[in-house]
CSV table of C-alpha atoms in Angstrom, one decimal:
chain,number,residue,atom,x,y,z
A,9,MET,CA,-20.7,-15.4,4.7
A,10,ALA,CA,-19.2,-18.7,2.5
A,11,PHE,CA,-16.2,-18.3,-0.1
A,12,GLN,CA,-16.2,-17.6,-3.4
A,13,GLU,CA,-13.8,-19.4,-6.3
A,14,ASN,CA,-11.1,-17.4,-7.6
A,15,GLU,CA,-11.4,-15.8,-3.9
A,16,THR,CA,-8.1,-15.0,-2.1
A,17,VAL,CA,-7.2,-16.1,1.2
A,18,PHE,CA,-4.7,-17.9,3.6
A,19,ILE,CA,-4.8,-20.6,5.8
A,20,GLU,CA,-2.6,-21.1,8.6
A,21,ASP,CA,-1.1,-23.6,10.7
A,22,GLU,CA,-0.5,-23.9,14.2
A,23,SER,CA,3.5,-22.1,14.3
A,24,GLY,CA,0.8,-18.9,12.8
A,25,LYS,CA,2.9,-20.1,9.0
A,26,ARG,CA,0.4,-18.9,6.3
A,27,TYR,CA,0.4,-20.1,2.8
A,28,TRP,CA,-1.5,-18.4,0.0
A,29,LEU,CA,-4.7,-19.7,-2.5
A,30,LYS,CA,-7.3,-19.0,-4.6
A,31,VAL,CA,-10.8,-20.7,-4.1
A,32,ARG,CA,-11.2,-22.9,-6.6
A,33,TYR,CA,-13.2,-26.4,-6.4
A,34,GLY,CA,-10.6,-28.8,-7.2
A,35,MET,CA,-7.6,-30.0,-6.9
A,36,VAL,CA,-5.7,-26.5,-5.6
A,37,LYS,CA,-1.3,-26.0,-6.0
A,38,VAL,CA,-0.1,-24.3,-2.5
A,39,GLN,CA,3.0,-23.3,-2.5
A,40,SER,CA,5.3,-24.9,0.0
A,41,LEU,CA,2.2,-27.1,1.3
A,42,GLY,CA,1.6,-29.4,-2.0
A,43,ALA,CA,-1.8,-30.1,-3.2
A,44,ILE,CA,-4.9,-30.0,-1.4
A,45,ASP,CA,-8.9,-30.4,-2.6
A,46,GLY,CA,-10.4,-27.4,-2.8
A,47,ASN,CA,-14.3,-28.6,-2.0
A,48,ARG,CA,-13.0,-28.7,1.5
A,49,LEU,CA,-13.4,-25.0,1.5
A,50,LYS,CA,-16.6,-24.8,0.0
A,51,ASP,CA,-19.2,-23.1,2.9
A,52,LEU,CA,-16.6,-22.8,4.5
A,53,ASP,CA,-15.8,-19.0,6.0
A,54,ASP,CA,-13.8,-16.4,7.6
A,55,GLY,CA,-12.3,-18.2,10.8
A,56,ASP,CA,-13.0,-21.9,10.1
A,57,SER,CA,-11.0,-24.7,10.5
A,58,PHE,CA,-10.1,-27.6,9.0
A,59,THR,CA,-7.5,-30.5,8.0
A,60,VAL,CA,-5.0,-31.6,6.0
A,61,VAL,CA,-3.2,-34.8,6.4
A,62,GLY,CA,-4.5,-35.0,10.2
A,63,ARG,CA,-3.0,-31.5,10.5
A,64,GLU,CA,-5.5,-28.7,11.9
A,65,TYR,CA,-5.7,-25.6,9.5
A,66,VAL,CA,-7.0,-22.1,9.7
A,67,VAL,CA,-8.7,-20.2,6.6
A,68,PHE,CA,-8.6,-16.3,6.9
A,69,ARG,CA,-9.6,-13.7,4.1
A,70,PRO,CA,-7.0,-11.6,4.1
A,71,GLY,CA,-6.6,-8.0,5.5
A,72,ILE,CA,-4.8,-4.9,3.8
A,73,MET,CA,-2.4,-5.6,6.5
A,74,GLU,CA,-1.7,-9.3,5.0
A,75,LEU,CA,-2.0,-7.9,1.6
A,76,MET,CA,0.5,-5.6,2.5
A,77,THR,CA,3.1,-8.0,3.9
A,78,SER,CA,2.6,-10.8,1.6
A,79,LEU,CA,3.1,-9.0,-2.3
A,80,ASP,CA,5.4,-10.3,-4.9
A,81,ARG,CA,8.4,-7.4,-4.6
A,82,GLY,CA,10.8,-6.0,-6.5
A,83,ALA,CA,11.5,-2.8,-5.6
A,84,GLN,CA,10.9,-1.1,-1.7
A,85,VAL,CA,7.5,-1.2,-0.5
A,86,ILE,CA,6.5,1.0,1.6
A,87,THR,CA,5.6,-0.6,4.8
A,88,ALA,CA,2.4,-1.0,6.6
A,89,LYS,CA,3.5,1.1,9.0
A,90,ASP,CA,4.2,4.3,7.3
A,91,ALA,CA,1.0,4.1,4.4
A,92,ALA,CA,-1.1,3.6,7.7
A,93,THR,CA,0.6,7.1,8.0
A,94,ILE,CA,-0.3,8.5,5.0
A,95,LEU,CA,-3.3,7.6,4.7
A,96,MET,CA,-4.1,9.9,7.3
A,97,HIS,CA,-2.5,12.8,7.1
A,98,CYS,CA,-3.5,12.5,3.8
A,99,ASP,CA,-6.9,11.7,5.0
A,100,VAL,CA,-7.2,9.6,1.9
A,101,LYS,CA,-11.4,8.1,2.3
A,102,CYS,CA,-13.8,6.9,-0.3
A,103,GLY,CA,-14.3,8.6,-3.1
A,104,ASP,CA,-11.0,10.5,-3.6
A,105,ASN,CA,-9.5,10.5,-7.0
A,106,VAL,CA,-5.1,10.2,-5.4
A,107,LEU,CA,-2.3,10.8,-8.2
A,108,GLU,CA,0.5,7.6,-6.7
A,109,VAL,CA,4.0,8.9,-8.4
A,110,GLY,CA,6.0,5.9,-8.2
A,111,ALA,CA,4.3,2.0,-7.7
A,112,GLY,CA,7.4,0.4,-6.6
A,113,SER,CA,6.2,-3.4,-5.3
A,114,GLY,CA,2.3,-2.1,-4.8
A,115,GLY,CA,2.5,-1.3,-1.4
A,116,LEU,CA,0.8,1.9,-0.6
A,117,THR,CA,-1.0,2.2,-3.9
A,118,THR,CA,-2.5,-1.3,-2.4
A,119,ALA,CA,-3.5,1.0,0.4
A,120,LEU,CA,-4.7,3.8,-1.2
A,121,LEU,CA,-6.9,1.3,-3.4
A,122,HIS,CA,-8.4,0.1,-0.3
A,123,ALA,CA,-9.2,3.1,1.0
A,124,VAL,CA,-10.8,4.7,-1.8
A,125,ALA,CA,-12.3,2.2,-3.5
A,126,PRO,CA,-15.7,1.3,-4.5
A,127,ASP,CA,-16.6,5.5,-5.7
A,128,GLY,CA,-12.3,6.5,-6.1
A,129,HIS,CA,-9.4,6.1,-8.1
A,130,VAL,CA,-6.3,6.3,-8.3
A,131,HIS,CA,-3.7,6.8,-10.6
A,132,THR,CA,0.3,6.0,-10.6
A,133,LEU,CA,2.8,7.5,-12.7
A,134,GLU,CA,5.3,4.9,-13.2
A,135,LEU,CA,9.2,5.5,-14.7
A,136,LYS,CA,9.9,1.8,-15.7
A,137,GLU,CA,7.4,-0.6,-17.0
A,138,GLU,CA,7.9,-3.9,-14.9
A,139,ASN,CA,6.9,-1.9,-12.0
A,140,ALA,CA,3.5,-1.1,-12.7
A,141,ILE,CA,3.1,-5.1,-14.0
A,142,ARG,CA,4.2,-6.0,-10.5
A,143,ALA,CA,1.7,-3.7,-8.9
A,144,GLY,CA,-1.3,-4.9,-11.3
A,145,LYS,CA,0.0,-7.9,-10.4
A,146,ASN,CA,-0.3,-7.1,-6.7
A,147,ALA,CA,-3.6,-4.3,-6.8
A,148,ALA,CA,-5.1,-8.2,-8.6
A,149,ARG,CA,-4.8,-10.3,-5.6
A,150,THR,CA,-7.2,-7.7,-4.2
A,151,GLY,CA,-9.8,-7.8,-6.4
A,152,LEU,CA,-9.7,-3.4,-6.2
A,153,ASP,CA,-7.7,-3.1,-9.3
A,154,THR,CA,-10.9,-1.6,-11.1
A,155,TYR,CA,-10.2,1.1,-9.7
A,156,TRP,CA,-6.5,1.6,-10.6
A,157,SER,CA,-5.0,2.9,-13.7
A,158,TYR,CA,-1.7,3.8,-14.7
A,159,SER,CA,1.1,5.6,-16.8
A,160,ILE,CA,4.5,5.1,-17.5
A,161,GLY,CA,6.7,8.0,-17.8
A,162,ASP,CA,8.8,10.9,-15.9
A,163,ALA,CA,6.8,12.8,-13.7
A,164,ARG,CA,9.0,16.2,-13.3
A,165,THR,CA,8.1,16.5,-17.6
A,166,MET,CA,5.3,14.3,-18.9
A,167,GLU,CA,1.7,15.5,-19.4
A,168,PRO,CA,0.1,14.3,-15.9
A,169,PRO,CA,-3.5,13.4,-16.2
A,170,GLU,CA,-6.5,15.2,-16.2
A,171,GLY,CA,-7.2,16.5,-11.9
A,172,PRO,CA,-8.6,17.3,-10.5
A,173,PHE,CA,-6.8,15.0,-7.9
A,174,ASP,CA,-7.4,15.0,-3.9
A,175,VAL,CA,-4.6,14.0,-3.0
A,176,LEU,CA,-1.3,13.4,-4.5
A,177,THR,CA,1.6,10.9,-3.4
A,178,MET,CA,5.3,10.6,-4.2
A,179,ASP,CA,7.5,8.5,-3.9
A,180,MET,CA,10.6,9.3,-6.1
A,181,PRO,CA,14.4,10.4,-5.4
A,182,ASP,CA,13.8,13.9,-5.9
A,183,PRO,CA,10.0,15.6,-6.0
A,184,TRP,CA,10.9,18.3,-5.7
A,185,LEU,CA,11.1,19.1,-8.9
A,186,ALA,CA,7.5,17.6,-10.4
A,187,ILE,CA,5.7,19.2,-8.1
A,188,ASP,CA,5.2,22.6,-10.3
A,189,ASN,CA,4.9,19.7,-12.9
A,190,LEU,CA,2.4,17.7,-11.0
A,191,SER,CA,0.9,20.8,-8.5
A,192,PRO,CA,-1.8,22.4,-11.6
A,193,VAL,CA,-3.9,18.4,-11.2
A,194,LEU,CA,-3.9,19.1,-7.7
A,195,ARG,CA,-7.9,20.7,-6.1
A,196,SER,CA,-7.0,23.4,-4.1
A,197,GLY,CA,-7.0,21.9,-0.7
A,198,GLY,CA,-5.6,19.4,-2.1
A,199,ARG,CA,-3.0,17.3,0.4
A,200,VAL,CA,0.6,16.1,-0.6
A,201,CYS,CA,2.9,13.5,0.8
A,202,ALA,CA,6.7,12.8,0.0
A,203,TYR,CA,8.4,10.0,0.5
A,204,VAL,CA,12.0,10.3,0.6
A,205,PRO,CA,14.9,8.3,2.7
A,206,ASN,CA,17.4,10.5,3.1
A,207,ALA,CA,17.4,13.4,5.6
A,208,ASN,CA,18.6,16.8,2.2
A,209,GLN,CA,16.0,14.8,0.4
A,210,VAL,CA,13.2,15.9,3.6
A,211,GLU,CA,14.9,19.7,3.1
A,212,SER,CA,14.6,20.0,-0.2
A,213,ILE,CA,11.1,19.3,-1.0
A,214,PHE,CA,10.4,21.1,2.7
A,215,ASN,CA,12.2,23.8,1.1
A,216,ALA,CA,9.8,23.6,-2.7
A,217,LEU,CA,6.8,23.2,-1.0
A,218,LYS,CA,7.2,26.5,1.6
A,219,GLU,CA,8.2,28.8,-1.3
A,220,ARG,CA,5.4,27.3,-3.3
A,221,GLY,CA,3.6,28.6,-0.7
A,222,TYR,CA,2.0,25.4,0.5
A,223,CYS,CA,0.4,25.3,3.7
A,224,ASP,CA,0.1,22.8,6.8
A,225,VAL,CA,4.4,21.8,5.7
A,226,HIS,CA,5.3,19.1,7.9
A,227,ALA,CA,8.2,16.3,8.3
A,228,LEU,CA,7.8,12.7,10.0
A,229,GLU,CA,9.5,9.5,10.6
A,230,ASN,CA,7.7,6.5,12.8
A,231,LEU,CA,9.3,4.4,15.1
A,232,GLN,CA,7.9,0.9,15.3
A,233,ARG,CA,8.6,-1.8,18.1
A,234,GLY,CA,6.9,-4.4,18.9
A,235,ILE,CA,7.2,-6.6,22.4
A,236,GLU,CA,7.3,-9.8,22.8
A,237,VAL,CA,5.2,-11.8,24.7
A,238,HIS,CA,6.7,-15.6,27.0
A,239,PRO,CA,5.2,-16.9,29.7
A,240,GLY,CA,6.7,-14.9,33.2
A,241,GLY,CA,8.5,-12.1,31.1
A,242,VAL,CA,7.1,-9.5,29.1
A,243,ARG,CA,10.0,-7.7,27.0
A,244,PRO,CA,10.2,-6.0,23.8
A,245,ALA,CA,11.2,-7.2,20.6
A,246,PHE,CA,15.3,-6.6,20.3
A,247,ASP,CA,14.6,-6.0,16.4
A,248,MET,CA,12.9,-2.7,15.6
A,249,LEU,CA,11.6,-1.3,12.3
A,250,GLY,CA,13.3,1.3,12.5
A,251,HIS,CA,14.0,3.8,9.9
A,252,SER,CA,12.2,3.1,6.9
A,253,GLY,CA,11.6,6.7,5.3
A,254,TYR,CA,10.6,9.9,5.6
A,255,MET,CA,7.3,11.3,4.8
A,256,VAL,CA,7.1,15.2,3.8
A,257,PHE,CA,3.6,16.7,4.2
A,258,ALA,CA,1.3,19.7,2.5
A,259,ARG,CA,-1.5,20.6,2.2
A,260,LYS,CA,-2.0,23.2,-1.1
A,261,ARG,CA,-3.8,26.4,-1.2
A,262,ASN,CA,-5.6,28.7,-3.4
A,263,ILE,CA,-3.2,31.3,-4.5
A,264,GLY,CA,-5.0,33.2,-6.9
A,265,LYS,CA,-7.2,34.3,-3.6
A,266,ASP,CA,-6.0,36.4,-0.6
C-alpha cells in the first residue's frame, strides 16, 4: 500500500543512517538532511527507493523496534530486549487492558500499545506530567495513541482507575509499596511485571508478591550481545547491551477460592 499523508516513515541512506519524517505532499524539512520534495513519495511503498541530489535512499514504514529506538528521550527507557520479554511473560495481546505504572519516555508504552491495539487499552499512572506528555508525543508517532490514556499521581496512594486489568506493569523504585493499592483492579489470573535496576529491589518486590499469595513469582534479566560480521571473519562485538534492569513476574490467584 502506498504511503499516506501524515504517515510517519524513515528514509535510510547507503550507510544505514536514518532520517525521520511525516509524509506530506510538498516541501518537507528533514532534520540533518534539509528540505526534500514530499511529492517524491507519492505512489511509493514500503522498501521503495528514490534519489535526493544524486544520493539513493530507501523509504520504510517503521516497525515497533525502529519506533522504540528512535524515541524522544527524557527519562531512561525500557529497552526493546526487555520490552519483548515483558510482553511474552505477561502474555500481552490484542484486546488486553493494561495498567502501566511509570511512563518514562514511553518505550514500554509503545510496545504495549502495539500489542493490545485495536481492541485493547493501556492506561498509564505517571508521577510527573512532563513524562506523560513526552510519552504521549511518542505514542502519537505510532498512530496508536487512541488506545492510550493516563493519570497523574502516586501509584502507592492514588485511587487507581477502574478495572479489571489483565496486566499490571510497574517501572518505579518501590513497586512493593504500590502492590496493595493496585492489586484490587488486577483481575484474578492477571499478570504482574515489576521492572527495577537493583538487586535489593528485586528481593523486596519478590517477597511482597509471595507474601500476598501471588503465584509463579520469578525474576530474570536479559544480556544481549551483537555479532560483528566482516569479510573473512565473524566475532562477538566487544560492546554489549548488558544489564539494563531486572524483571520480576508473577500471576494473581483468587484468594477467595481455595
